[in-house]
Amino acid sequence: MVTIYDIAKRANCSAMTVSKVINNTGRISEATRKRVLAIMEEMNYIPNSMARSLVLNETKILSLLITDITNPFYTSLARGAEDAALRHGYKLLLANSDENADKEKAYIETIMATRVDGVLYSPTGDESAALIERLTQLDIPVVLVDREVPGVECDMVLGDSRAGARAMVEHLIECGHRRIALVNGPLHVSTSRRRLEGYKEALEAHGIPLDPSLILEADYQHALTSTIAARLLELEERPTAVFAANNFLALGTIRTFQQQGLRVPEDISVSCFDELEAGFVVDPFMTVMAQPAYEFGTIAVDLLVERIRNRDAARRTVMLKPVLHSRRSVKRLR
Amino acid sequence: MVTIYDIAKRANCSAMTVSKVINNTGRISEATRKRVLAIMEEMNYIPNSMARSLVLNETKILSLLITDITNPFYTSLARGAEDAALRHGYKLLLANSDENADKEKAYIETIMATRVDGVLYSPTGDESAALIERLTQLDIPVVLVDREVPGVECDMVLGDSRAGARAMVEHLIECGHRRIALVNGPLHVSTSRRRLEGYKEALEAHGIPLDPSLILEADYQHALTSTIAARLLELEERPTAVFAANNFLALGTIRTFQQQGLRVPEDISVSCFDELEAGFVVDPFMTVMAQPAYEFGTIAVDLLVERIRNRDAARRTVMLKPVLHSRRSVKRLR
DNA sequence: TATGTTAGGGTTATCGGTAACTCTAGCGAA
DNA sequence: TTCGCTAGAGTTACCGATAACCCTAACATA
């Protein structure tokens, strides 16, 4: 591989001169500059960013750690983050923890070893606190995305899960539903807790008593949802509507219902947090509380870059409002 | 940031000893090993992978450059690649060219500067040949994924676009369609060319004359599809079925038809290459020629890792068979 | 007793680049 | 003529880690 020393030799100058040409620093005569540039071109020189980072103590790399790369919410977020990072002159290193704490830990280790300049972090749960702590100890700026972690202080970009959930459940109530189930994510994830809060608030505001048998907890990925959702069908008094805490939970729920011979929304209504199909599907079916995923990414990167520039600035939290899209999966009763 | 020198000082030994403990090389007494390990833990030591890579001339990073991170085909592929890379002890650096040659070039530059050990590369088109050439010149192993490039020799993992397209069009013919349109991707992408071939083969095999007005060319992303698909509706004799060369083209086509008041499949049938909805959608609608995207990723990484280990091995091409999923978007005539 | 071997470690150079400083010729001002 | 300045370079040390080699005490062997 060609180095600046090879260039220097051929150009009859020192490596420092080549470095100065590359970085446009110092005083270099026009003639020398052109000669060096020509030789760099000719020899197909590619700078070694590791050597550079080693001495500059800066990589110009940001890391984005998400929990599910197959979820459109996170891919949109990633695209937003990528676009923003490029705008700021950073590269984006994407990592996917798959909602798995071990994978997450391994990735954090890699991220630290890579000496990235900052991390966009969607933690798998409250136990991620220790990992965030380590990043902070190493003085690596962190912006939490989508999920917060109790006891951890840092910049965050969050959706308003509580208000969103409440609005969705109130929508169901307005559609005439009173027996409304919640298929929630695991409670060690902040979004699940907030969505549960919103659910409870809505019921209470409308004088509907809380029935614990209508509240289920699954994981945020595909696997277990069906067996869990099936419990709703075994209840003496079935719910008329289900609110799922994310898109994949809704999908699993609907599949379960269909396997049991129920039609959605004729027999039972289903709605969820996060967009599910739009953009992917011919005729969007699901009533959702959509989040501006792309903006999650861009805003988080903006915060992160500012934080890198100024580590002492006040901590900020940006709260993004979700939007209700009323579609066909919810039936209006009577 | 803590270095091995800091550890060494505290442990009363040389940096080399610390390095040996970390890498399990050389001879170190059990007592010293434990002492060093304890101090590393205590001081929160994180190795600097750049310094390491610099001297070892190896990064243990693979790069995956795809053209559209919002397309489920590529996210599945990415997950496969990630899993396989982790299995082999590599990290995966994900980059998204967005079907944009400039972005692609910039990413290739970054990839080279990062000195990754290998590249999984889905090129934006035939013009990518020059970029691949540069990678090869720098002796960076490349595996092409999904798309080949004329004149470029390297390992490849491809889908059988020709056979898949032919089988799909023959399926349409069996369903009674004879006037079948092709909404194709740009012809500077190899998959478009192969799908066009398959389309022609199928027609010819069944004695159906080729009508050039039924062959359209759009880009593989969302933007222009609608205006292009609209042309089909202006024809004197409309097609009864459309075969779209990828999932997003199909989506744009269907949207266009619906905006014009046509129903799919009652008024016109639509099918496409690549899975569109499965996994994302309640009730998959589209008849598709699905590709094993996840396997594209794992196999490509396997090839790449083998290539890294043995640069002189014979070049290999793996061809993956697509599978027809017949669903509701295609109507059986008569 | 002399020599060889080995465990357990240390020295030094190097990877590719950059910061901070130094050097020198040529020119202008005093 | 002498001093000082400046344009246009070059020197040196260092970033953090590792390879390759070197060193020494202790013990075994001839």
XYZ file of C-alpha atoms (C1' of nucleotides) in Angstrom:
728
model
C 0.000 0.000 0.000
C 1.338 3.439 -0.966
C 2.267 5.751 1.931
C 3.231 9.397 2.105
C 6.854 8.256 2.314
C 6.565 6.599 -1.082
C 5.093 9.798 -2.460
C 7.817 11.848 -0.816
C 10.579 9.744 -2.291
C 9.182 10.050 -5.782
C 8.537 13.756 -5.376
C 11.955 14.415 -3.922
C 10.622 15.991 -0.799
C 9.933 15.005 2.790
C 6.879 13.141 4.038
C 5.934 16.253 5.961
C 5.626 18.181 2.755
C 3.269 15.555 1.383
C 1.239 15.690 4.563
C 1.023 19.451 4.273
C -0.196 19.189 0.709
C -2.842 16.679 1.697
C -4.112 18.761 4.576
C -3.586 22.151 3.024
C -1.540 23.311 5.979
C 1.810 25.049 6.187
C 3.560 26.841 3.344
C 4.010 24.946 0.110
C 4.935 26.460 -3.238
C 2.496 26.051 -6.063
C 5.021 24.022 -8.039
C 5.636 21.535 -5.228
C 1.967 21.212 -4.504
C 1.169 20.323 -8.073
C 4.026 17.885 -8.339
C 3.014 16.091 -5.161
C -0.628 16.021 -6.152
C 0.221 14.554 -9.543
C 2.329 11.840 -7.983
C -0.366 11.004 -5.456
C -2.801 10.567 -8.311
C -0.346 8.567 -10.336
C 0.566 6.243 -7.485
C -3.033 5.789 -6.469
C -2.460 7.038 -2.958
C -5.143 6.382 -0.336
C -4.616 7.933 3.079
C -4.523 5.581 6.031
C -7.255 6.863 8.281
C -6.117 4.731 11.197
C -2.685 6.268 11.297
C -4.318 9.632 11.033
C -6.814 8.971 13.785
C -4.111 7.601 16.015
C -2.209 10.837 16.108
C -5.181 13.187 15.872
C -7.169 11.282 18.475
C -10.293 11.627 16.370
C -11.895 9.155 13.977
C -14.707 11.106 12.341
C -16.825 8.035 12.852
C -20.144 7.939 14.663
C -21.683 4.683 15.729
C -25.375 3.874 15.568
C -26.445 0.965 17.717
C -30.016 -0.139 17.094
C -32.000 -3.083 18.348
C -33.609 -4.389 15.169
C -32.397 -3.636 11.703
C -35.346 -5.429 10.114
C -37.787 -3.012 11.717
C -38.643 -0.179 9.292
C -38.680 2.246 12.193
C -34.986 1.705 12.725
C -34.008 1.585 9.070
C -35.667 4.934 8.510
C -33.933 6.235 11.589
C -30.653 4.880 10.248
C -31.145 6.618 6.916
C -31.799 9.878 8.682
C -28.735 9.417 10.840
C -26.613 8.560 7.830
C -27.699 11.607 5.882
C -27.072 13.903 8.834
C -23.718 12.319 9.646
C -22.533 12.777 6.080
C -23.615 16.393 6.191
C -21.470 16.931 9.268
C -18.478 15.163 7.747
C -18.804 11.960 9.755
C -19.141 8.349 8.722
C -21.701 6.099 10.349
C -20.852 2.686 11.716
C -24.051 0.692 12.002
C -24.509 -2.034 14.585
C -27.519 -4.206 15.313
C -27.999 -5.632 18.784
C -31.046 -7.668 17.858
C -32.643 -6.903 21.262
C -29.940 -9.139 22.704
C -27.983 -7.899 25.698
C -24.925 -10.041 24.925
C -24.673 -8.867 21.353
C -25.181 -5.356 22.627
C -22.329 -5.662 25.071
C -20.018 -7.069 22.400
C -20.858 -4.203 20.084
C -20.235 -1.610 22.758
C -16.853 -3.188 23.324
C -16.084 -2.902 19.616
C -17.339 0.645 19.536
C -15.051 1.643 22.356
C -12.066 -0.123 20.810
C -12.742 1.689 17.549
C -12.532 5.013 19.379
C -15.541 6.410 17.554
C -16.206 10.068 18.184
C -19.726 9.491 19.421
C -22.514 6.950 19.798
C -26.189 7.002 18.907
C -27.625 4.413 21.156
C -30.939 2.656 21.322
C -30.479 0.457 24.397
C -32.021 -2.986 24.733
C -33.313 -2.087 28.172
C -32.690 -0.605 31.575
C -29.741 -2.943 32.157
C -27.884 -1.057 29.449
C -27.181 1.587 32.074
C -23.849 -0.022 32.905
C -22.750 0.104 29.274
C -23.700 3.737 28.916
C -21.804 4.387 32.111
C -18.658 2.898 30.580
C -18.976 4.994 27.449
C -19.371 8.085 29.559
C -16.377 7.150 31.704
C -14.289 6.931 28.551
C -15.575 10.364 27.661
C -17.348 9.131 24.535
C -20.424 11.294 23.904
C -23.695 9.366 23.794
C -27.142 10.306 22.531
C -29.926 7.924 23.481
C -32.440 7.313 20.723
C -36.006 6.113 21.110
C -35.458 4.654 24.568
C -34.323 6.273 27.792
C -32.681 4.554 30.743
C -33.498 5.416 34.339
C -30.602 6.928 36.224
C -28.662 7.773 33.066
C -28.102 11.381 32.228
C -27.417 12.195 28.615
C -28.829 13.794 25.510
C -31.892 12.010 24.196
C -34.262 11.916 21.258
C -37.491 10.262 22.259
C -40.985 9.838 20.963
C -43.842 10.858 23.206
C -44.913 7.318 23.984
C -47.175 8.207 26.847
C -49.159 10.847 24.996
C -49.190 8.742 21.848
C -50.513 5.687 23.623
C -53.101 7.712 25.401
C -54.277 9.308 22.172
C -54.497 5.946 20.459
C -56.503 4.365 23.250
C -58.781 7.376 23.356
C -59.270 6.930 19.633
C -60.346 3.351 20.261
C -62.690 4.535 22.973
C -64.186 7.094 20.630
C -64.774 4.276 18.178
C -66.957 2.701 20.819
C -64.512 0.239 22.331
C -64.396 -0.189 26.065
C -62.789 -3.561 26.445
C -59.354 -2.727 25.140
C -56.327 -4.975 25.516
C -52.706 -3.880 25.563
C -50.102 -6.151 24.010
C -47.065 -4.486 25.455
C -43.312 -4.846 25.083
C -41.117 -5.845 28.007
C -41.267 -3.452 30.949
C -37.518 -3.108 31.225
C -37.760 -0.967 28.111
C -38.799 2.604 28.737
C -41.155 2.855 25.778
C -43.194 -0.057 27.108
C -43.605 1.621 30.468
C -44.648 4.895 28.924
C -47.123 3.244 26.617
C -48.606 1.419 29.552
C -48.955 4.736 31.368
C -50.714 6.269 28.405
C -53.029 3.287 28.174
C -53.959 3.572 31.822
C -54.447 7.321 31.611
C -56.849 6.987 28.727
C -58.954 4.366 30.448
C -59.060 6.334 33.646
C -59.980 9.555 31.882
C -62.982 7.785 30.439
C -63.984 5.959 33.562
C -63.147 2.527 32.257
C -61.899 0.215 35.005
C -58.534 -1.388 34.494
C -58.643 -5.142 33.870
C -55.183 -6.669 34.438
C -56.053 -9.703 32.365
C -56.163 -7.397 29.342
C -52.540 -6.353 29.750
C -49.971 -8.690 28.218
C -46.234 -8.431 27.961
C -44.264 -9.872 25.022
C -40.905 -9.101 23.515
C -40.472 -6.486 20.852
C -39.467 -8.945 18.184
C -41.443 -11.573 16.405
C -41.016 -14.781 18.319
C -43.349 -15.103 21.240
C -46.133 -12.759 20.371
C -48.557 -15.360 19.074
C -48.660 -17.565 22.112
C -49.118 -14.526 24.256
C -51.803 -12.901 22.162
C -53.676 -16.189 22.130
C -54.439 -15.678 25.810
C -56.733 -12.837 24.926
C -58.958 -15.248 23.086
C -59.266 -17.522 26.089
C -60.719 -14.818 28.296
C -64.336 -15.137 29.316
C -65.052 -11.705 28.026
C -62.869 -11.001 25.017
C -61.581 -7.531 24.204
C -63.139 -5.807 21.228
C -59.928 -3.966 20.422
C -56.210 -4.470 20.931
C -53.517 -1.839 21.155
C -50.078 -3.267 20.411
C -47.035 -1.399 21.673
C -45.155 -1.714 18.404
C -45.546 -2.738 14.789
C -44.211 -6.289 15.055
C -46.321 -7.014 18.115
C -49.373 -5.963 16.130
C -48.385 -8.234 13.298
C -47.978 -11.224 15.578
C -51.264 -10.438 17.245
C -53.177 -10.216 14.003
C -51.647 -13.432 12.718
C -52.681 -15.190 15.884
C -56.232 -13.959 15.573
C -56.431 -15.013 11.947
C -55.141 -18.460 12.766
C -57.933 -18.763 15.276
C -60.415 -17.865 12.599
C -61.063 -14.311 13.714
C -61.296 -11.518 11.191
C -59.748 -8.097 11.734
C -61.479 -5.701 12.138
C -64.863 -7.452 11.799
C -64.417 -9.648 14.862
C -61.741 -7.701 16.687
C -59.918 -4.418 16.119
C -56.149 -3.990 16.219
C -53.964 -0.882 16.310
C -50.375 -0.171 17.198
C -47.539 2.193 17.874
C -45.082 2.799 15.000
C -45.813 2.753 11.325
C -46.048 -0.726 9.942
C -46.650 -0.858 6.294
C -46.682 2.565 4.717
C -44.161 2.662 1.957
C -44.024 -1.085 1.767
C -47.537 -1.901 1.061
C -50.158 -1.381 -1.505
C -53.023 -0.571 0.710
C -52.126 0.234 4.299
C -54.504 -1.514 6.614
C -53.312 -0.879 10.118
C -54.380 2.001 12.320
C -51.134 3.273 13.788
C -49.508 5.916 15.901
C -46.680 6.740 13.526
C -43.371 8.215 14.645
C -41.111 10.446 12.525
C -38.353 7.863 12.367
C -36.147 9.678 9.858
C -36.148 12.774 12.058
C -35.201 10.689 15.075
C -32.013 9.944 13.159
C -31.192 13.409 11.891
C -31.936 15.165 15.147
C -29.973 12.654 17.175
C -26.928 13.148 14.973
C -27.258 16.898 15.221
C -27.315 16.653 19.006
C -24.385 14.279 19.005
C -22.237 16.483 16.815
C -22.974 19.498 18.974
C -22.098 17.466 22.023
C -18.789 16.442 20.481
C -17.978 20.075 19.863
C -19.004 21.179 23.287
C -18.940 18.612 26.035
C -20.005 20.994 28.736
C -23.226 22.188 27.164
C -26.436 21.563 29.045
C -28.044 18.179 28.543
C -30.965 18.183 26.128
C -33.951 15.959 25.478
C -35.912 16.263 22.258
C -39.401 14.825 22.386
C -40.987 13.990 19.021
C -44.747 13.810 18.642
C -46.277 10.760 17.006
C -49.194 11.048 14.585
C -52.343 8.972 14.445
C -53.209 7.337 11.124
C -56.692 5.948 11.282
C -57.102 3.074 8.846
C -59.151 -0.090 8.409
C -57.922 -2.319 11.215
C -60.128 -0.597 13.758
C -63.864 -0.998 13.561
C -66.274 1.651 14.731
C -68.748 -0.062 17.021
C -72.500 0.490 16.585
C -7.708 7.084 27.739
C -5.851 4.230 29.428
C -3.065 2.595 27.401
C -0.967 -0.488 27.928
C 1.781 1.812 29.215
C -0.449 3.012 32.026
C -1.210 -0.591 32.874
C 2.473 -1.486 32.707
C 3.476 1.294 35.052
C 0.916 0.285 37.645
C 1.791 -3.397 37.283
C 5.496 -2.741 37.498
C 6.227 -4.417 34.232
C 6.831 -3.452 30.608
C 4.186 -2.634 28.045
C 5.248 -5.722 26.157
C 4.265 -7.889 29.057
C 0.838 -6.317 29.085
C 0.521 -6.874 25.366
C 1.451 -10.497 25.824
C -1.158 -10.939 28.508
C -3.805 -9.394 26.280
C -2.941 -11.563 23.310
C -2.040 -14.677 25.203
C 1.329 -14.859 23.503
C 4.828 -15.369 24.898
C 5.631 -16.675 28.345
C 4.039 -14.990 31.307
C 3.876 -16.351 34.842
C 0.471 -16.976 36.285
C 1.089 -14.387 38.990
C 1.995 -11.642 36.533
C -0.916 -12.506 34.261
C -3.400 -12.216 37.089
C -1.913 -8.986 38.358
C -2.024 -7.395 34.919
C -5.529 -8.625 34.250
C -6.722 -7.233 37.548
C -5.187 -3.858 36.835
C -6.679 -3.768 33.345
C -10.071 -4.387 34.850
C -9.523 -1.855 37.574
C -8.320 0.862 35.211
C -11.065 0.137 32.717
C -8.674 -0.556 29.897
C -10.025 -0.661 26.328
C -7.604 -1.677 23.597
C -7.051 0.791 20.800
C -7.947 -1.151 17.698
C -6.462 1.470 15.390
C -3.023 1.175 16.887
C -3.392 -2.549 16.695
C -4.547 -2.534 13.080
C -1.758 -0.199 12.110
C 0.955 -2.597 13.116
C -0.877 -5.806 12.228
C -2.051 -4.466 8.896
C -5.449 -6.006 9.487
C -8.649 -4.408 10.769
C -11.039 -7.333 11.211
C -13.640 -5.127 9.609
C -15.685 -6.034 6.553
C -17.617 -3.411 4.690
C -21.069 -3.937 3.209
C -22.053 -1.403 0.595
C -25.685 -1.664 -0.450
C -27.831 0.506 -2.650
C -30.967 0.908 -0.574
C -31.167 0.345 3.131
C -34.924 0.883 3.182
C -35.465 -2.087 0.882
C -36.240 -5.217 2.917
C -34.216 -7.276 0.475
C -31.089 -5.451 1.522
C -31.858 -5.289 5.222
C -32.327 -9.042 5.284
C -29.132 -9.405 3.349
C -27.414 -7.125 5.838
C -28.629 -9.198 8.771
C -27.314 -12.327 7.142
C -23.989 -10.666 6.474
C -23.782 -9.364 10.027
C -24.467 -12.759 11.568
C -21.916 -14.451 9.347
C -19.299 -11.759 9.903
C -19.666 -12.050 13.666
C -19.302 -15.813 13.395
C -16.012 -15.331 11.576
C -14.751 -12.765 14.070
C -15.257 -9.720 11.875
C -17.209 -6.555 12.379
C -19.444 -5.181 9.650
C -19.314 -1.581 8.515
C -22.557 -0.780 6.734
C -22.790 1.801 3.992
C -25.754 2.851 1.899
C -25.156 4.299 -1.561
C -28.811 5.074 -2.169
C -28.433 4.079 -5.863
C -26.332 7.207 -6.177
C -22.983 6.976 -7.958
C -21.486 9.975 -6.141
C -22.386 8.666 -2.710
C -21.069 5.306 -3.798
C -17.750 6.766 -4.816
C -17.420 8.667 -1.561
C -18.118 5.514 0.423
C -15.581 3.508 -1.539
C -13.044 6.202 -0.729
C -13.874 5.905 2.960
C -13.747 2.139 2.790
C -10.297 2.227 1.281
C -9.046 4.752 3.805
C -10.383 2.578 6.605
C -8.296 -0.332 5.304
C -11.117 -2.800 5.785
C -10.149 -6.410 5.216
C -12.781 -6.979 2.568
C -15.825 -5.509 0.838
C -19.267 -6.880 0.095
C -20.400 -4.770 -2.738
C -23.709 -4.262 -4.443
C -22.771 -1.795 -7.197
C -25.101 0.917 -8.413
C -24.431 -0.099 -12.009
C -21.941 -0.997 -14.680
C -20.037 2.249 -14.140
C -18.977 0.908 -10.777
C -16.362 -1.121 -12.637
C -13.770 1.601 -12.102
C -14.344 1.570 -8.345
C -14.050 -2.183 -8.135
C -10.888 -1.889 -10.162
C -9.414 0.461 -7.578
C -10.271 -1.851 -4.719
C -8.655 -4.717 -6.549
C -5.569 -2.656 -7.287
C -5.220 -1.992 -3.584
C -5.505 -5.718 -3.053
C -8.735 -5.422 -1.071
C -10.851 -8.531 -1.621
C -14.291 -7.862 -3.075
C -17.393 -10.009 -3.326
C -20.141 -8.671 -5.550
C -23.617 -9.178 -4.172
C -26.862 -9.258 -6.118
C -25.424 -7.444 -9.135
C -22.560 -8.297 -11.438
C -20.525 -5.883 -13.527
C -19.388 -6.684 -17.070
C -15.642 -6.961 -17.413
C -15.066 -7.322 -13.687
C -13.718 -10.581 -12.390
C -14.404 -11.383 -8.778
C -16.355 -13.619 -6.449
C -20.092 -13.106 -6.711
C -23.341 -14.065 -5.067
C -26.191 -13.556 -7.467
C -29.833 -14.483 -7.838
C -30.900 -16.225 -10.974
C -32.689 -13.240 -12.412
C -33.052 -14.620 -15.884
C -34.600 -17.917 -14.877
C -36.687 -16.222 -12.196
C -38.089 -13.660 -14.593
C -38.805 -16.323 -17.151
C -40.604 -18.494 -14.608
C -42.670 -15.554 -13.409
C -43.715 -14.533 -16.902
C -44.532 -18.127 -17.729
C -46.676 -18.198 -14.616
C -48.539 -15.179 -15.902
C -48.956 -16.868 -19.266
C -50.318 -19.957 -17.577
C -52.798 -17.736 -15.817
C -54.061 -16.823 -19.247
C -52.239 -13.533 -19.764
C -50.718 -12.806 -23.140
C -50.369 -9.071 -23.037
C -47.744 -8.739 -20.319
C -45.833 -5.547 -19.568
C -42.393 -5.329 -18.003
C -41.663 -2.422 -15.676
C -37.923 -2.811 -15.573
C -35.067 -1.214 -13.671
C -32.329 0.716 -15.466
C -30.402 -1.345 -18.002
C -27.017 -0.339 -16.620
C -27.797 -2.684 -13.741
C -27.165 -6.335 -14.478
C -30.301 -7.632 -12.798
C -32.458 -5.495 -15.080
C -30.796 -6.920 -18.141
C -31.205 -10.491 -16.967
C -34.824 -9.968 -16.047
C -35.451 -8.525 -19.466
C -33.847 -11.608 -21.004
C -36.035 -13.908 -18.964
C -39.097 -11.918 -19.944
C -38.240 -12.217 -23.618
C -37.463 -15.900 -23.345
C -40.799 -16.660 -21.782
C -42.726 -14.782 -24.436
C -40.786 -16.409 -27.215
C -41.186 -19.867 -25.770
C -44.919 -19.372 -25.858
C -45.067 -17.757 -29.259
C -46.103 -14.370 -27.965
C -44.718 -11.539 -30.108
C -42.662 -8.920 -28.339
C -44.313 -5.509 -28.086
C -41.693 -2.830 -27.257
C -44.348 -0.466 -25.988
C -44.915 -2.917 -23.142
C -41.356 -2.598 -21.885
C -40.657 0.342 -19.611
C -37.554 1.370 -17.776
C -37.639 3.151 -14.411
C -35.180 3.471 -11.575
C -35.050 0.960 -8.777
C -36.183 3.394 -6.135
C -39.505 5.023 -5.566
C -39.413 8.311 -7.368
C -40.280 8.058 -10.996
C -42.175 4.833 -11.204
C -45.641 6.319 -11.247
C -45.215 8.605 -14.212
C -43.650 5.763 -16.099
C -46.222 3.149 -15.219
C -48.931 5.576 -16.242
C -47.840 5.136 -19.840
C -49.145 1.614 -19.803
C -52.632 2.939 -19.270
C -52.416 5.207 -22.277
C -51.758 2.351 -24.673
C -54.477 1.495 -27.146
C -54.424 -2.076 -26.019
C -53.613 -2.240 -22.329
C -51.655 -5.087 -20.801
C -53.637 -7.507 -18.637
C -50.645 -8.157 -16.426
C -47.508 -6.352 -15.351
C -44.244 -7.882 -14.209
C -42.163 -5.404 -12.192
C -38.438 -6.013 -11.911
C -38.344 -5.323 -8.189
C -40.573 -4.797 -5.188
C -40.562 -1.006 -5.123
C -41.296 -0.801 -8.837
C -44.318 -3.005 -8.234
C -45.456 -0.765 -5.439
C -45.202 2.357 -7.564
C -46.984 0.626 -10.386
C -49.882 -0.507 -8.235
C -50.249 2.925 -6.664
C -50.380 4.475 -10.096
C -53.049 2.069 -11.218
C -55.140 2.672 -8.132
C -54.901 6.418 -8.543
C -56.272 5.959 -12.028
C -59.166 4.039 -10.612
C -58.015 0.564 -11.620
C -58.299 -2.330 -9.233
C -55.601 -4.974 -8.802
C -56.084 -7.779 -9.714
C -59.642 -7.337 -10.986
C -58.729 -4.865 -13.718
C -55.040 -5.609 -14.088
C -52.612 -8.100 -12.538
C -49.279 -7.182 -11.022
C -46.330 -9.315 -9.950
C -42.706 -8.663 -9.188
C -39.232 -9.837 -8.399
C -38.179 -9.791 -4.705
C -40.378 -10.318 -1.735
C -42.366 -7.263 -0.851
C -44.437 -7.632 2.202
C -43.947 -10.959 3.876
C -42.974 -10.411 7.452
C -44.244 -6.890 7.367
C -47.769 -7.419 6.455
C -50.852 -9.040 7.727
C -52.028 -10.615 4.575
C -49.498 -10.739 1.744
C -51.115 -9.736 -1.480
C -48.425 -9.627 -4.095
C -47.394 -12.497 -6.307
C -43.608 -12.429 -6.159
C -40.447 -14.185 -7.189
C -38.799 -14.146 -3.775
C -35.046 -14.293 -3.257
C -33.292 -15.755 -0.202
C -31.936 -12.407 0.904
C -30.537 -13.533 4.253
C -28.532 -16.274 2.517
C -27.174 -13.742 0.033
C -25.573 -12.101 3.034
C -24.234 -15.164 4.808
C -22.874 -16.818 1.684
C -21.238 -13.628 0.490
C -19.441 -13.208 3.816
C -18.328 -16.822 3.749
C -16.865 -16.309 0.291
C -15.227 -13.082 1.340
C -13.590 -14.572 4.406
C -12.260 -17.482 2.381
C -10.927 -15.050 -0.167
C -9.158 -13.064 2.545
C -7.486 -16.223 3.735
C -6.505 -17.361 0.294
C -6.178 -14.715 -2.351
C -5.112 -17.087 -5.057
C -8.074 -19.440 -4.912
C -10.180 -19.805 -8.005
C -12.892 -17.219 -8.491
C -16.374 -18.405 -7.562
C -19.910 -17.407 -8.420
C -22.812 -18.618 -6.327
C -26.176 -18.457 -8.037
C -29.203 -18.512 -5.759
C -32.575 -19.692 -6.999
C -35.605 -17.489 -6.418
C -38.963 -18.972 -5.459
C -42.378 -18.121 -6.820
C -45.062 -17.170 -4.324
C -48.390 -17.074 -6.050
C -50.764 -14.728 -4.233
C -53.758 -12.550 -4.960
C -52.323 -9.780 -7.126
C -52.488 -11.937 -10.233
C -55.850 -12.865 -11.685
C -56.451 -16.100 -13.558
C -58.156 -15.163 -16.814
C -61.247 -17.011 -18.099
C 32.989 -27.094 36.862
C 31.466 -25.682 32.445
C 27.791 -25.531 29.425
C 23.097 -25.631 27.781
C 18.311 -24.836 28.377
C 14.304 -22.541 29.680
C 11.023 -19.587 32.076
C 9.936 -15.028 32.395
C 10.487 -11.086 31.040
C 12.553 -6.491 28.648
C 14.393 -3.466 24.333
C 13.957 -1.578 20.092
C 12.045 -0.652 15.758
C 8.010 -0.070 13.280
C 3.138 0.699 11.368
C 1.521 5.783 8.673
C 0.652 10.005 9.791
C 0.899 14.875 12.079
C 2.290 18.724 15.523
C 5.698 21.574 16.783
C 9.702 23.088 15.990
C 14.014 24.065 13.240
C 16.656 25.351 9.276
C 18.197 28.116 5.259
C 18.397 31.059 1.374
C 17.000 35.392 -0.330
C 15.429 39.862 0.219
C 14.642 44.525 2.309
C 15.575 47.949 5.744
C 18.696 50.328 8.809
C 27.387 45.696 5.645
C 24.530 43.704 9.050
C 20.353 42.306 10.947
C 15.711 40.566 10.657
C 12.048 38.591 8.346
C 9.770 35.217 5.627
C 8.792 31.638 2.212
C 9.471 27.040 1.736
C 10.880 23.450 3.217
C 12.900 19.518 6.654
C 13.607 17.087 11.615
C 12.113 14.942 15.458
C 8.993 13.014 18.603
C 4.884 10.781 19.277
C 0.026 8.438 18.866
C -0.766 2.882 20.958
C 0.268 -1.384 19.901
C 3.122 -5.544 18.400
C 7.027 -8.452 16.136
C 11.409 -9.856 16.545
C 14.966 -10.149 19.097
C 17.642 -9.871 23.422
C 18.628 -10.602 28.333
C 19.252 -13.052 32.824
C 18.723 -16.035 36.644
C 17.991 -20.716 37.865
C 18.295 -25.185 37.080
C 19.783 -29.507 34.527
C 23.242 -32.009 32.302
C 27.738 -33.741 30.809
